[in-house]
Short mmCIF file of C-alpha atoms in Angstrom, two decimals:
data_model
loop_
_atom_site.label_atom_id
_atom_site.label_comp_id
_atom_site.label_asym_id
_atom_site.label_seq_id
_atom_site.Cartn_x
_atom_site.Cartn_y
_atom_site.Cartn_z
CA MET S 1206 99.81 62.53 110.68
CA VAL S 1207 100.42 64.52 107.83
CA TRP S 1208 99.42 67.98 107.46
CA VAL S 1209 97.35 68.76 104.55
CA LYS S 1210 98.66 72.47 103.94
CA ASN S 1211 95.04 74.60 103.73
CA MET S 1212 94.97 76.56 100.19
CA GLU S 1213 92.64 80.02 101.40
CA PRO S 1214 95.25 82.62 101.39
CA ILE S 1215 96.45 83.42 105.46
CA ILE S 1216 98.99 86.44 103.51
CA LYS S 1217 97.92 88.03 100.60
CA VAL S 1218 100.74 91.11 98.96
CA GLU S 1219 99.33 92.68 96.20
CA ASN S 1220 101.34 95.14 94.09
CA LEU S 1221 103.22 96.63 97.28
CA THR S 1222 105.34 99.49 96.50
CA TYR S 1223 107.90 100.82 98.96
CA ALA S 1224 110.60 103.86 100.00
CA TYR S 1225 112.94 104.46 102.71
CA PRO S 1226 112.04 107.95 104.13
CA THR S 1227 115.82 109.01 103.36
CA SER S 1228 115.99 107.41 99.51
CA LYS S 1229 114.70 108.24 96.33
CA ASP S 1230 114.69 104.97 94.51
CA PHE S 1231 112.05 102.39 95.45
CA VAL S 1232 113.56 99.37 97.33
CA LEU S 1233 110.35 97.22 96.18
CA LYS S 1234 108.28 97.92 92.86
CA ASN S 1235 105.03 95.83 92.52
CA ILE S 1236 105.52 93.25 94.92
CA SER S 1237 102.44 90.48 94.41
CA PHE S 1238 102.35 86.82 95.93
CA THR S 1239 100.43 84.84 98.47
CA VAL S 1240 100.88 82.23 100.83
CA ASN S 1241 98.69 79.63 101.91
CA LYS S 1242 98.55 78.85 105.58
CA GLY S 1243 100.76 76.08 106.38
CA GLU S 1244 102.24 76.81 103.47
CA VAL S 1245 106.57 78.38 103.63
CA LEU S 1246 107.66 80.81 101.13
CA ALA S 1247 111.12 81.15 101.15
CA VAL S 1248 111.70 84.60 99.61
CA ILE S 1249 115.37 84.49 98.04
CA GLY S 1250 117.69 86.98 95.84
CA PRO S 1251 121.43 88.67 96.31
CA ASN S 1252 121.84 91.39 98.82
CA GLY S 1253 120.55 94.30 98.56
CA ALA S 1254 117.53 93.32 96.80
CA GLY S 1255 114.61 93.42 99.42
CA LYS S 1256 114.64 90.62 101.11
CA SER S 1257 114.59 92.19 104.71
CA THR S 1258 112.34 95.21 104.00
CA LEU S 1259 109.85 92.89 102.29
CA LEU S 1260 109.85 90.81 105.92
CA LYS S 1261 109.25 94.25 107.81
CA ALA S 1262 106.10 94.94 105.24
CA LEU S 1263 104.33 91.81 107.02
CA ASN S 1264 104.35 93.02 110.10
CA GLY S 1265 103.85 96.69 109.94
CA LEU S 1266 107.44 98.04 110.66
CA VAL S 1267 107.02 99.05 106.89
CA PRO S 1268 105.61 101.56 107.22
CA HIS S 1269 104.81 102.24 110.36
CA PHE S 1270 108.01 102.34 112.39
CA TYR S 1271 110.25 103.50 108.96
CA GLY S 1272 108.15 105.62 107.05
CA GLY S 1273 108.38 106.46 103.64
CA LYS S 1274 106.50 106.21 100.53
CA TYR S 1275 104.29 102.97 100.32
CA GLY S 1276 101.50 101.79 97.72
CA GLY S 1277 99.94 98.89 97.60
CA ARG S 1278 98.56 96.02 99.94
CA VAL S 1279 100.06 93.85 102.79
CA ILE S 1280 96.72 91.81 104.11
CA VAL S 1281 98.24 88.98 106.32
CA SER S 1282 95.44 86.37 108.48
CA GLY S 1283 92.90 88.95 107.22
CA PHE S 1284 94.13 92.57 109.04
CA GLU S 1285 95.69 95.17 106.04
CA VAL S 1286 99.26 95.91 107.95
CA LEU S 1287 98.67 99.90 106.80
CA ASN S 1288 95.47 100.64 108.72
CA THR S 1289 97.04 98.15 111.87
CA PRO S 1290 99.43 99.24 114.75
CA ILE S 1291 102.10 97.11 114.74
CA SER S 1292 101.39 96.39 118.15
CA LYS S 1293 98.10 94.42 117.27
CA MET S 1294 100.32 92.63 114.13
CA SER S 1295 103.06 91.59 116.39
CA THR S 1296 100.06 89.14 118.11
CA LYS S 1297 99.43 87.78 114.21
CA VAL S 1298 103.23 88.05 113.18
CA GLY S 1299 105.98 86.30 114.98
CA PHE S 1300 109.78 87.56 113.39
CA VAL S 1301 112.68 85.83 113.91
CA PHE S 1302 115.72 88.64 113.00
CA GLN S 1303 119.67 87.68 110.63
CA ASP S 1304 120.66 88.36 114.28
CA PRO S 1305 119.93 86.29 117.47
CA GLU S 1306 121.34 89.27 119.56
CA ASP S 1307 119.57 91.70 118.12
CA GLN S 1308 116.17 89.61 119.48
CA ILE S 1309 117.46 88.87 122.76
CA SER S 1310 115.79 91.70 125.14
CA GLY S 1311 119.03 91.64 127.84
CA LEU S 1312 116.43 92.41 130.16
CA ALA S 1313 116.12 88.49 131.18
CA LEU S 1314 119.16 86.76 133.71
CA THR S 1315 117.93 83.54 132.17
CA VAL S 1316 116.89 80.93 129.17
CA TRP S 1317 113.41 80.68 130.93
CA GLU S 1318 113.25 84.44 131.82
CA GLU S 1319 113.75 85.19 127.62
CA VAL S 1320 111.29 82.86 126.91
CA ALA S 1321 108.30 84.32 128.98
CA PHE S 1322 109.63 87.53 128.42
CA GLY S 1323 106.98 88.39 125.67
CA LEU S 1324 104.26 86.70 127.53
CA MET S 1325 104.73 88.57 130.98
CA MET S 1326 104.52 92.12 129.01
CA LEU S 1327 101.38 91.02 127.52
CA GLY S 1328 99.86 90.26 131.19
CA TYR S 1329 99.68 86.18 130.52
CA PRO S 1330 98.57 84.50 134.05
CA ARG S 1331 101.73 82.74 135.72
CA GLU S 1332 100.40 78.74 134.83
CA GLU S 1333 99.94 79.36 131.15
CA ILE S 1334 103.20 81.14 131.50
CA ASP S 1335 105.39 78.04 133.02
CA LYS S 1336 103.13 75.96 129.71
CA ARG S 1337 104.06 77.75 127.43
CA VAL S 1338 107.49 78.76 128.20
CA LYS S 1339 108.08 74.46 128.73
CA GLU S 1340 106.52 73.77 125.65
CA ALA S 1341 108.60 76.48 123.68
CA ILE S 1342 112.41 75.79 125.32
CA ASP S 1343 111.54 71.54 124.28
CA TYR S 1344 110.47 72.19 120.49
CA VAL S 1345 113.51 74.19 119.90
CA GLY S 1346 115.37 71.65 121.69
CA LEU S 1347 117.21 73.88 124.32
CA THR S 1348 115.52 71.40 127.33
CA GLY S 1349 117.93 71.39 130.53
CA LEU S 1350 119.50 74.78 129.45
CA GLU S 1351 116.51 76.71 131.00
CA LYS S 1352 118.80 78.47 133.67
CA ARG S 1353 121.26 79.91 131.75
CA SER S 1354 122.37 83.03 130.94
CA PRO S 1355 121.24 84.10 127.36
CA PHE S 1356 124.85 84.94 127.03
CA GLU S 1357 126.60 82.21 127.18
CA LEU S 1358 124.93 80.34 124.66
CA SER S 1359 126.47 79.67 121.70
CA GLY S 1360 125.53 81.26 118.01
CA GLY S 1361 123.34 78.45 117.50
CA GLN S 1362 121.46 78.00 120.87
CA MET S 1363 120.63 81.55 120.78
CA GLN S 1364 119.12 81.50 117.30
CA ARG S 1365 116.45 78.40 118.54
CA LEU S 1366 116.06 80.64 121.72
CA ALA S 1367 114.95 83.18 119.55
CA ILE S 1368 112.79 81.52 117.96
CA ALA S 1369 111.45 79.89 120.60
CA THR S 1370 110.44 83.35 122.80
CA VAL S 1371 108.40 83.83 119.03
CA LEU S 1372 106.88 80.08 119.59
CA ALA S 1373 105.68 80.79 123.45
CA LEU S 1374 103.70 83.92 121.74
CA ARG S 1375 102.24 81.68 119.25
CA PRO S 1376 101.65 83.79 116.26
CA GLU S 1377 99.67 82.83 113.29
CA VAL S 1378 102.48 83.72 110.56
CA ILE S 1379 106.59 82.91 111.66
CA VAL S 1380 108.76 85.42 109.42
CA MET S 1381 112.18 84.96 109.53
CA ASP S 1382 114.96 86.86 107.75
CA GLU S 1383 118.19 84.60 107.13
CA PRO S 1384 118.43 83.31 110.55
CA THR S 1385 121.16 80.91 109.61
CA ALA S 1386 123.32 83.88 108.10
CA GLN S 1387 125.55 84.33 110.63
CA LEU S 1388 126.09 80.64 112.49
CA ASP S 1389 129.23 78.19 111.72
CA PRO S 1390 127.96 74.72 110.05
CA LEU S 1391 126.72 73.22 113.55
CA GLY S 1392 124.69 76.17 114.10
CA LYS S 1393 122.95 76.02 110.71
CA TYR S 1394 122.32 72.78 111.25
CA GLU S 1395 119.82 73.02 114.45
CA VAL S 1396 118.27 76.03 113.54
CA LEU S 1397 117.51 74.61 110.04
CA SER S 1398 116.67 71.16 111.93
CA VAL S 1399 114.10 73.62 114.00
CA ILE S 1400 112.73 75.29 110.92
CA GLU S 1401 111.82 71.85 108.83
CA LYS S 1402 110.37 70.24 112.51
CA LEU S 1403 107.90 73.53 112.23
CA THR S 1404 107.32 73.25 108.44
CA GLU S 1405 106.33 69.08 109.38
CA SER S 1406 104.18 70.82 111.92
CA GLY S 1407 101.86 72.89 110.14
CA SER S 1408 103.42 76.56 110.63
CA THR S 1409 103.79 79.27 107.74
CA ILE S 1410 106.15 80.53 107.54
CA VAL S 1411 108.32 82.81 105.26
CA LEU S 1412 111.87 82.93 104.76
CA ALA S 1413 114.26 85.46 103.55
CA GLU S 1414 117.43 83.85 102.41
CA HIS S 1415 120.38 83.77 100.14
CA GLU S 1416 122.26 80.73 100.26
CA ILE S 1417 119.15 77.72 99.21
CA GLU S 1418 120.18 74.40 99.10
CA GLU S 1419 118.98 73.27 102.17
CA VAL S 1420 116.11 75.77 101.88
CA VAL S 1421 114.47 73.54 98.87
CA TYR S 1422 114.08 70.14 101.44
CA PHE S 1423 110.95 72.41 103.39
CA ALA S 1424 110.09 75.19 100.92
CA ASP S 1425 106.88 75.21 99.28
CA LYS S 1426 107.24 78.11 96.98
CA MET S 1427 109.77 80.59 96.19
CA LEU S 1428 109.69 84.55 95.29
CA LEU S 1429 112.97 85.39 93.38
CA LEU S 1430 113.88 89.13 94.59
CA ASP S 1431 116.90 91.03 92.74
CA LYS S 1432 116.93 95.53 92.82
CA GLY S 1433 113.24 95.21 94.51
CA GLU S 1434 111.40 93.66 91.70
CA ALA S 1435 110.12 90.10 91.08
CA VAL S 1436 111.83 88.17 89.19
CA ALA S 1437 110.39 84.70 89.72
CA TYR S 1438 107.85 83.21 91.82
CA GLY S 1439 105.54 79.77 92.11
CA ASP S 1440 106.63 76.56 93.18
CA THR S 1441 109.49 75.81 94.51
CA ARG S 1442 111.35 72.91 92.01
CA LYS S 1443 110.14 75.93 88.88
CA VAL S 1444 112.20 78.66 90.49
CA VAL S 1445 115.48 76.70 91.49
CA THR S 1446 115.55 74.92 88.00
CA MET S 1447 115.80 78.50 86.31
CA VAL S 1448 119.47 77.68 86.85
CA GLU S 1449 120.74 80.46 84.38
CA GLU S 1450 118.11 83.03 85.85
CA LEU S 1451 119.50 82.06 89.51
CA LYS S 1452 123.39 82.56 88.64
CA ARG S 1453 122.57 85.89 86.67
CA ARG S 1454 121.08 87.82 89.94
CA GLY S 1455 123.53 86.34 91.74
CA VAL S 1456 122.08 83.13 93.54
CA ASP S 1457 123.66 79.75 93.77
CA PRO S 1458 121.68 77.21 92.68
CA PRO S 1459 122.03 73.76 94.42
CA SER S 1460 125.09 72.12 92.79
CA VAL S 1461 122.98 68.80 91.81
CA THR S 1462 120.32 70.90 90.16
CA GLU S 1463 123.50 72.80 88.70
CA LEU S 1464 125.90 70.01 87.40
CA THR S 1465 122.98 68.49 85.91
CA SER S 1466 122.14 71.37 84.07
CA LEU S 1467 125.89 71.51 82.77
CA LEU S 1468 125.73 67.98 82.13
CA LYS S 1469 122.55 68.17 80.00
CA GLU S 1470 123.80 71.49 78.01
CA LYS S 1471 127.00 69.45 77.63
CA THR S 1472 125.85 65.46 76.09
CA GLY S 1473 122.10 66.55 75.29
CA VAL S 1474 121.09 63.51 77.77
CA ASP S 1475 117.35 64.21 78.71
CA VAL S 1476 116.72 64.18 82.67
CA ALA S 1477 114.79 66.17 84.87
CA LEU S 1478 116.63 68.28 87.00
CA PRO S 1479 117.40 67.60 90.52
CA VAL S 1480 116.64 69.71 93.56
CA THR S 1481 117.66 68.11 96.40
CA LEU S 1482 121.05 65.02 96.51
CA GLU S 1483 118.63 62.47 97.05
CA GLU S 1484 116.71 62.83 93.50
CA ALA S 1485 120.38 63.58 92.19
CA VAL S 1486 121.62 60.01 93.44
CA LYS S 1487 118.05 58.51 92.37
CA ILE S 1488 118.47 60.38 88.32
CA TYR S 1489 122.42 59.03 87.79
CA SER S 1490 122.06 56.04 89.03
CA GLU S 1491 119.64 55.41 86.41
CA LEU S 1492 121.86 56.58 84.04
CA LEU S 1493 124.45 54.67 84.86
CA ARG S 1494 122.82 51.41 84.42
#
């Protein structure tokens, strides 16, 4: 089944401006964008660009938990974040942290208990908990590890567990803050496979990422931040092919995109810039005929 994206915005951010209470400098400056139901938005940019802060504004941690100076509007699933408590927003927006250990409760002895923990706190009946936990564990590929301690898992397994705890709550939006940043190559592959599976099933995802080589395969749109400002926003191909702009902002374009851009510059050959390896193979095969 092919998922058809809904063109109705589920996230609408208008002129979002924010400064932490301990700082005079704004870390977000007049940010605006929309995300439709079923879309994936990748928020990219160098360290310190404001990516994590922006994500925290989607579930209400900014400004309700952190305080500070806040301006503009953030509306998620019909709720204006500024006027909605975090407890309510947490049922609409699931948050996956960069470090999975920050997400693990520390109170659960097993993987199964960890996934069930949030549902138990919300008072779901046992039958519903069992159903959701099994579905979430199966979805992220942790079947067979239900009785293992969360702290005996590999980095990739632990991050998939963190995703499972979010999926069990069935949020309308999933927010991920550089979920592969602290993982080895195998762990990155495992987590990216789950994210790609989520995108194919029509999940609405906002993903912060510094490295974009893999994200281009499933992101519908990209928002490039630098020093709290939106430098570029739009279709993934449009943003990714802004090679010099990305490099100037401290973001590495996909290797094939940068290489082809250099080829065009040096030889004048007229070809479209590829954004994936598969596209590059096709383009170069045609050039070599």
